[in-house]
Coordinates of C-alpha atoms and ligand atoms in Angstrom, one line a residue:
X1 CA 133.0 99.2 97.8
X2 CA 136.7 98.4 98.8
X3 CA 135.6 97.3 102.3
X4 CA 132.7 95.2 100.5
X5 CA 135.2 93.4 98.2
X6 CA 137.3 92.6 101.3
X7 CA 134.2 91.0 102.9
X8 CA 133.6 89.1 99.8
X9 CA 137.0 87.8 99.9
X10 CA 136.2 86.9 103.7
X11 CA 133.3 84.7 102.5
X12 CA 136.0 82.0 101.5
X13 CA 138.3 82.2 104.5
X14 CA 139.1 79.1 106.1
X15 CA 138.0 80.3 109.7
X16 CA 134.3 80.0 110.2
X17 CA 134.4 83.1 112.7
X18 CA 135.8 85.3 109.6
X19 CA 133.3 84.0 107.4
X20 CA 130.4 84.7 109.8
X21 CA 131.7 88.3 110.3
X22 CA 131.9 88.9 106.4
X23 CA 128.3 87.6 106.3
X24 CA 127.2 89.8 108.9
X25 CA 128.9 93.0 107.2
X26 CA 127.2 92.1 103.9
X27 CA 123.8 91.6 105.9
X28 CA 124.3 95.2 107.2
X29 CA 125.6 96.8 103.7
X30 CA 122.9 95.1 101.6
X31 CA 120.0 96.2 103.8
X32 CA 121.0 99.6 104.4
X33 CA 121.8 100.8 100.7
X34 CA 121.0 99.8 97.1
X35 CA 124.1 98.5 95.5
X36 CA 122.7 97.1 92.2
X37 CA 125.8 97.9 89.8
X38 CA 128.3 96.6 92.3
X39 CA 126.3 93.5 93.2
X40 CA 125.4 92.7 89.3
X41 CA 129.1 92.3 88.6
X42 CA 129.9 90.1 91.4
X43 CA 126.5 88.2 91.7
X44 CA 128.1 84.8 90.6
X45 CA 131.0 85.1 93.0
X46 CA 129.0 85.9 95.9
X47 CA 126.3 83.3 95.2
X48 CA 129.0 80.7 94.9
X49 CA 130.2 81.5 98.3
X50 CA 127.0 81.4 99.8
X51 CA 126.2 78.2 98.3
X52 CA 129.1 76.8 100.0
X53 CA 128.2 78.3 103.4
X54 CA 124.8 77.0 103.2
X55 CA 126.0 73.4 102.3
X56 CA 128.9 73.1 104.6
X57 CA 128.5 75.8 107.2
X58 CA 127.5 75.6 110.8
X59 CA 123.6 76.2 111.7
X60 CA 124.5 79.9 112.3
X61 CA 126.5 80.2 109.0
X62 CA 123.6 78.5 107.0
X63 CA 121.3 80.9 108.6
X64 CA 123.3 84.1 107.8
X65 CA 124.0 82.9 104.2
X66 CA 120.4 82.2 103.5
X67 CA 119.6 85.9 104.8
X68 CA 122.4 87.5 102.7
X69 CA 120.9 85.7 99.6
X70 CA 117.7 86.9 100.2
X71 CA 119.0 90.4 100.4
X72 CA 121.0 89.6 97.2
X73 CA 118.0 88.8 95.3
X74 CA 116.1 91.8 96.4
X75 CA 119.1 94.0 95.3
X76 CA 119.2 92.4 91.9
X77 CA 115.6 93.1 91.4
X78 CA 114.4 89.5 91.2
X79 CA 114.9 89.5 87.4
X80 CA 117.1 87.0 85.3
X81 CA 120.1 87.8 87.3
X82 CA 118.6 86.8 90.6
X83 CA 117.1 83.7 89.1
X84 CA 120.5 82.5 88.1
X85 CA 121.7 82.7 91.6
X86 CA 118.5 81.2 92.8
X87 CA 119.1 78.1 90.5
X88 CA 122.4 77.6 92.4
X89 CA 121.0 78.1 95.9
X90 CA 117.6 76.5 95.7
X91 CA 118.9 72.9 96.2
X92 CA 120.7 73.9 99.5
X93 CA 118.0 75.9 100.7
X94 CA 115.5 73.4 100.2
X95 CA 117.7 70.5 101.5
X96 CA 118.3 72.5 104.7
X97 CA 114.6 73.4 105.3
X98 CA 113.6 69.8 104.7
X99 CA 116.3 68.4 107.0
X100 CA 114.7 67.8 110.3
X101 CA 118.3 67.3 111.8
X102 CA 119.4 70.7 110.8
X103 CA 119.5 73.7 113.2
X104 CA 115.9 75.4 113.7
X105 CA 117.5 78.8 113.0
X106 CA 119.1 77.8 109.6
X107 CA 115.7 76.2 108.7
X108 CA 113.9 79.3 109.7
X109 CA 116.1 81.4 107.8
X110 CA 115.8 79.3 104.5
X111 CA 112.0 79.3 104.7
X112 CA 112.1 83.0 104.9
X113 CA 114.4 83.3 102.1
X114 CA 112.7 80.7 100.1
X115 CA 109.4 82.7 100.1
X116 CA 111.2 85.9 99.4
X117 CA 113.3 84.7 96.6
X118 CA 110.2 82.9 95.0
X119 CA 108.2 86.0 95.5
X120 CA 110.6 88.1 93.4
X121 CA 111.1 85.4 91.0
X122 CA 109.4 82.2 90.2
X123 CA 108.5 78.7 91.0
X124 CA 105.7 79.7 93.0
X125 CA 103.7 76.5 93.2
X126 CA 106.6 74.1 94.1
X127 CA 107.6 76.4 96.9
X128 CA 104.0 76.8 98.2
X129 CA 103.9 73.1 98.6
X130 CA 107.2 72.7 100.4
X131 CA 106.4 75.5 102.9
X132 CA 102.7 73.9 103.5
X133 CA 104.6 70.6 104.2
X134 CA 106.5 72.3 107.1
X135 CA 103.7 74.4 108.9
X136 CA 100.9 71.6 108.3
X137 CA 102.6 69.5 111.1
X138 CA 101.1 72.1 113.4
X139 CA 97.7 71.0 111.9
X140 CA 95.1 69.2 114.0
X141 CA 94.7 65.3 113.5
X142 CA 91.8 63.4 112.1
X143 CA 90.1 63.9 115.7
X144 CA 90.8 67.6 115.7
X145 CA 93.5 67.2 118.1
X146 CA 96.5 69.6 117.9
X147 CA 100.0 67.8 118.1
X148 CA 102.4 68.7 120.9
X149 CA 104.8 71.0 119.3
X150 CA 108.7 69.9 119.4
X151 CA 110.8 72.6 121.2
X152 CA 111.7 75.6 118.9
X153 CA 109.3 74.3 116.2
X154 CA 106.8 77.1 116.5
X155 CA 109.3 79.7 115.1
X156 CA 109.8 77.4 112.2
X157 CA 106.3 77.0 111.5
X158 CA 105.5 80.9 111.9
X159 CA 108.4 81.5 109.2
X160 CA 106.9 78.8 107.1
X161 CA 103.4 80.3 107.3
X162 CA 104.3 83.6 106.8
X163 CA 106.7 82.9 103.7
X164 CA 103.6 80.7 102.4
X165 CA 101.1 83.8 102.9
X166 CA 103.3 86.1 101.0
X167 CA 103.5 83.8 98.1
X168 CA 99.6 83.3 98.3
X169 CA 99.3 87.1 97.5
X170 CA 100.6 86.3 93.8
X171 CA 98.7 82.9 93.6
X172 CA 96.4 82.5 90.5
X173 CA 92.6 82.8 91.5
X174 CA 92.0 78.8 90.6
X175 CA 94.6 77.7 93.0
X176 CA 93.6 80.3 95.7
X177 CA 90.1 78.8 95.7
X178 CA 91.5 75.5 96.5
X179 CA 94.0 76.8 99.2
X180 CA 91.1 78.7 100.8
X181 CA 88.9 75.7 101.2
X182 CA 91.7 73.4 102.4
X183 CA 93.7 75.7 104.8
X184 CA 91.1 78.1 106.4
X185 CA 89.4 75.5 108.6
X186 CA 92.6 74.0 109.6
X187 CA 94.4 77.2 110.3
X188 CA 91.1 78.1 112.5
X189 CA 92.1 75.1 114.6
X190 CA 95.8 76.5 115.0
X191 CA 94.5 79.6 116.8
X192 CA 94.7 77.4 119.8
X193 CA 98.2 76.8 119.4
X194 CA 100.3 77.5 122.7
X195 CA 102.9 79.8 121.1
X196 CA 101.9 83.4 121.1
X197 CA 103.7 84.3 117.9
X198 CA 102.5 81.4 115.8
X199 CA 98.8 82.3 116.9
X200 CA 99.3 85.7 115.7
X201 CA 100.9 84.6 112.4
X202 CA 97.8 82.2 112.0
X203 CA 95.1 85.1 112.8
X204 CA 97.0 87.4 110.3
X205 CA 97.1 84.6 107.7
X206 CA 93.4 84.0 108.3
X207 CA 92.6 87.6 107.5
X208 CA 94.7 87.7 104.7
X209 CA 93.0 84.5 103.2
X210 CA 89.5 86.0 103.9
X211 CA 90.7 89.1 102.3
X212 CA 91.7 87.3 99.2
X213 CA 88.5 85.2 99.3
X214 CA 86.3 88.3 99.5
X215 CA 88.3 89.8 96.3
X216 CA 87.5 86.7 94.3
X217 CA 83.9 86.8 95.4
X218 CA 82.0 89.5 97.2
X219 CA 79.7 87.0 98.8
X220 CA 82.6 85.0 100.3
X221 CA 81.9 83.4 103.8
X222 CA 83.9 81.7 106.0
X223 CA 82.8 78.2 106.7
X224 CA 81.7 78.2 110.3
X225 CA 82.2 81.8 110.8
X226 CA 80.3 82.2 114.2
X227 CA 82.7 80.0 115.8
X228 CA 85.6 81.7 114.2
X229 CA 84.6 85.0 115.4
X230 CA 84.0 83.6 118.9
X231 CA 87.4 82.3 119.0
X232 CA 88.9 85.5 117.7
X233 CA 87.0 87.5 120.4
X234 CA 88.6 85.4 123.2
X235 CA 91.9 85.8 121.7
X236 CA 91.1 89.6 121.6
X237 CA 90.2 89.7 125.0
X238 CA 92.7 87.1 126.5
X239 CA 92.9 87.6 130.1
X240 CA 94.8 84.3 130.7
X241 CA 97.2 85.0 133.5
X242 CA 99.5 82.1 132.7
X243 CA 100.6 84.0 129.8
X244 CA 103.3 87.0 129.8
X245 CA 101.7 90.5 130.0
X246 CA 103.4 91.6 126.7
X247 CA 102.3 88.5 124.8
X248 CA 98.7 89.1 125.7
X249 CA 98.9 92.9 124.8
X250 CA 100.5 92.1 121.5
X251 CA 97.9 89.3 120.8
X252 CA 94.9 91.3 121.9
X253 CA 95.6 94.2 119.6
X254 CA 96.1 92.1 116.5
X255 CA 93.2 89.9 117.3
X256 CA 91.1 93.0 117.6
X257 CA 91.9 94.1 114.0
X258 CA 91.6 90.7 112.6
X259 CA 88.1 90.3 114.2
X260 CA 87.0 93.8 113.1
X261 CA 88.1 92.9 109.6
X262 CA 86.3 89.8 109.6
X263 CA 82.9 91.3 111.2
X264 CA 83.1 94.7 109.1
X265 CA 85.4 94.2 106.1
X266 CA 87.3 97.2 107.6
X267 CA 91.0 97.6 107.7
X268 CA 92.8 100.1 109.7
X269 CA 95.2 101.9 107.4
X270 CA 98.6 102.6 108.5
X271 CA 100.9 105.1 106.9
X272 CA 104.6 104.5 106.5
X273 CA 107.0 107.5 106.3
X274 CA 110.2 107.5 104.6
X275 CA 112.2 110.3 102.9
X276 CA 109.5 113.0 101.9
X277 CA 107.1 110.0 100.8
X278 CA 104.5 107.5 102.3
X279 CA 103.5 104.3 101.5
X280 CA 99.8 103.3 102.6
X281 CA 99.3 99.7 104.2
X282 CA 95.7 99.5 103.3
X283 CA 95.0 95.8 103.3
X284 CA 96.4 92.7 104.8
X285 CA 98.0 91.7 101.6
X286 CA 100.0 94.7 101.5
X287 CA 100.9 94.4 105.3
X288 CA 102.1 90.9 104.6
X289 CA 104.3 92.2 101.7
X290 CA 105.6 95.1 103.7
X291 CA 106.2 92.9 106.7
X292 CA 108.2 90.5 104.7
X293 CA 110.5 93.1 103.4
X294 CA 110.8 94.5 106.8
X295 CA 111.7 91.3 108.4
X296 CA 114.6 90.8 106.1
X297 CA 115.6 94.6 105.5
X298 CA 115.0 95.5 109.1
X299 CA 115.4 99.4 109.4
X300 CA 116.9 99.6 105.9
X301 CA 113.4 99.1 104.4
X302 CA 112.9 102.7 104.5
X303 CA 116.0 103.3 102.3
X304 CA 114.9 100.5 100.0
X305 CA 111.5 102.0 99.5
X306 CA 113.3 105.3 98.6
X307 CA 115.9 104.0 96.2
X308 CA 115.2 100.2 95.2
X309 CA 113.3 100.2 92.0
X310 CA 112.0 96.8 92.9
X311 CA 110.3 97.8 96.1
X312 CA 109.2 100.9 94.5
X313 CA 107.6 99.0 91.9
X314 CA 105.8 96.4 94.2
X315 CA 104.3 99.4 96.3
X316 CA 103.4 101.4 93.1
X317 CA 105.6 104.4 94.1
X318 CA 107.1 105.1 90.5
X319 CA 110.7 105.8 89.9
X320 CA 112.9 107.1 92.8
X321 CA 112.2 110.8 93.3
X322 CA 115.8 111.6 93.6
X323 CA 117.7 110.0 90.7
X324 CA 121.2 109.2 91.3
X325 CA 123.6 110.0 88.4
X326 CA 124.3 106.1 88.1
X327 CA 120.8 105.0 87.8
X328 CA 120.2 107.7 85.1
X329 CA 120.3 106.7 81.3
X330 CA 119.5 103.3 80.0
X331 CA 119.9 101.6 83.6
X332 CA 116.3 101.9 84.4
X333 CA 115.0 100.5 81.1
X334 CA 117.3 97.6 81.6
X335 CA 116.2 97.1 85.1
X336 CA 112.3 97.1 83.9
X337 CA 113.2 94.5 81.4
X338 CA 114.3 92.2 84.4
X339 CA 111.1 92.8 86.2
X340 CA 108.8 92.1 83.3
X341 CA 109.1 88.5 83.8
X342 CA 109.3 88.4 87.5
X343 CA 106.6 87.8 90.4
X344 CA 107.1 91.4 91.2
X345 CA 105.3 92.3 88.0
X346 CA 102.4 90.0 88.7
X347 CA 102.2 91.8 92.1
X348 CA 102.1 95.1 90.4
X349 CA 99.6 94.3 88.0
X350 CA 97.2 92.6 90.6
X351 CA 97.6 95.7 92.9
X352 CA 97.4 98.3 90.3
X353 CA 93.8 99.3 90.3
X354 CA 94.1 99.9 94.2
X355 CA 97.3 101.7 94.0
X356 CA 96.0 104.0 91.1
X357 CA 93.0 104.9 93.2
X358 CA 95.4 105.9 96.3
X359 CA 97.7 107.9 94.0
X360 CA 94.9 109.8 92.3
X361 CA 94.0 110.6 95.8
X362 CA 97.3 111.9 96.7
X363 CA 98.0 113.9 93.6
X364 CA 94.6 115.5 94.1
X365 CA 95.7 116.8 97.4
X366 CA 99.2 117.7 96.2
X367 CA 98.2 119.9 93.4
Ligands
NAG1 C1 138.6 89.8 106.7 O1 138.9 89.0 107.8 C2 140.0 89.3 108.6 C3 140.6 88.3 109.6 O2 139.6 87.8 110.2 C4 139.8 90.8 109.3 O3 140.9 91.1 109.9 C5 139.5 91.7 108.4 O4 138.9 92.7 109.2 C6 138.1 91.2 107.7 N1 137.9 92.2 106.5 C7 136.7 92.6 106.5 C8 136.6 93.9 105.5 O5 135.8 92.5 107.3

């Protein structure tokens, strides 16, 4: 904690190099352990420094401070305390994301942070619209022709699309119906994008939207489903020699899964082990949520699954198995109060039935 305090002091240092080093240390610390009490006390100081870096820093500093802020929101559990910081940071995050002259890396990081902070807090619809405005520039024009992407823009479109699909998982049904009919046909066209990572993100988003559509209505059918499946099939078997071998392999395996899901409504479940527990990734929605946390927390995601009540709540894991002395007593109920108004709570409610089934299963075998 003493070292962290020094890092926080360094966030306001005159030298950009020192500030960057401090941001990197904080990123590592925040992603590798839960520091709820320490950060609750210092959240305003830190938010203040991050806001300044985000407004005045270089592209690199902007990118780093946006990432640290996403981590801060995750650490604070997304409740009122995170909300306070978000009020302060939202304007520079939005300004950077909408600024076409800002660095792509900074905009990419802002897209991801906006997605995550909204996901764990509020203001869903506004952020959906902003993220859409970013990746919709990859959509085909009136004649169905895809625009020529600007250099580096595929990464930004990918980040915006993934942040958007994270928010779509907590969208109200009425809104979802509109989003499905508007975006599915356009996204289908984007499967022809020249960037492999964007194609993959588009494929995963299509699967996720179809999954949500089927949840609303069992009879849900993709418009022009045959041509979608043809297109997915060709990507799942893509032998285009002009593309790098690794890219083709990654693309083929993901598109095989997407195609299998669209045709058979079957998802290949994945089990993530952490500590002595497991979390099951058994749907496209859960995969998007897990991947979003993993992109930001990196290998620290396992520690957060083990000890961070926010993540445990989202994945239906209950209280941490080994309670730290500091977390005992009234801290948990205080924490739960914060969660109550947050999107995390909505997500939990949405997923409850599914999770309950899963847990019942696990209990059965354990006992
Ligand atoms: C703070 O910055 C100074 C000057 O760059 C550096 O020597 C020191 O290691 C930094 N402190 C921490 C904890 O990173």
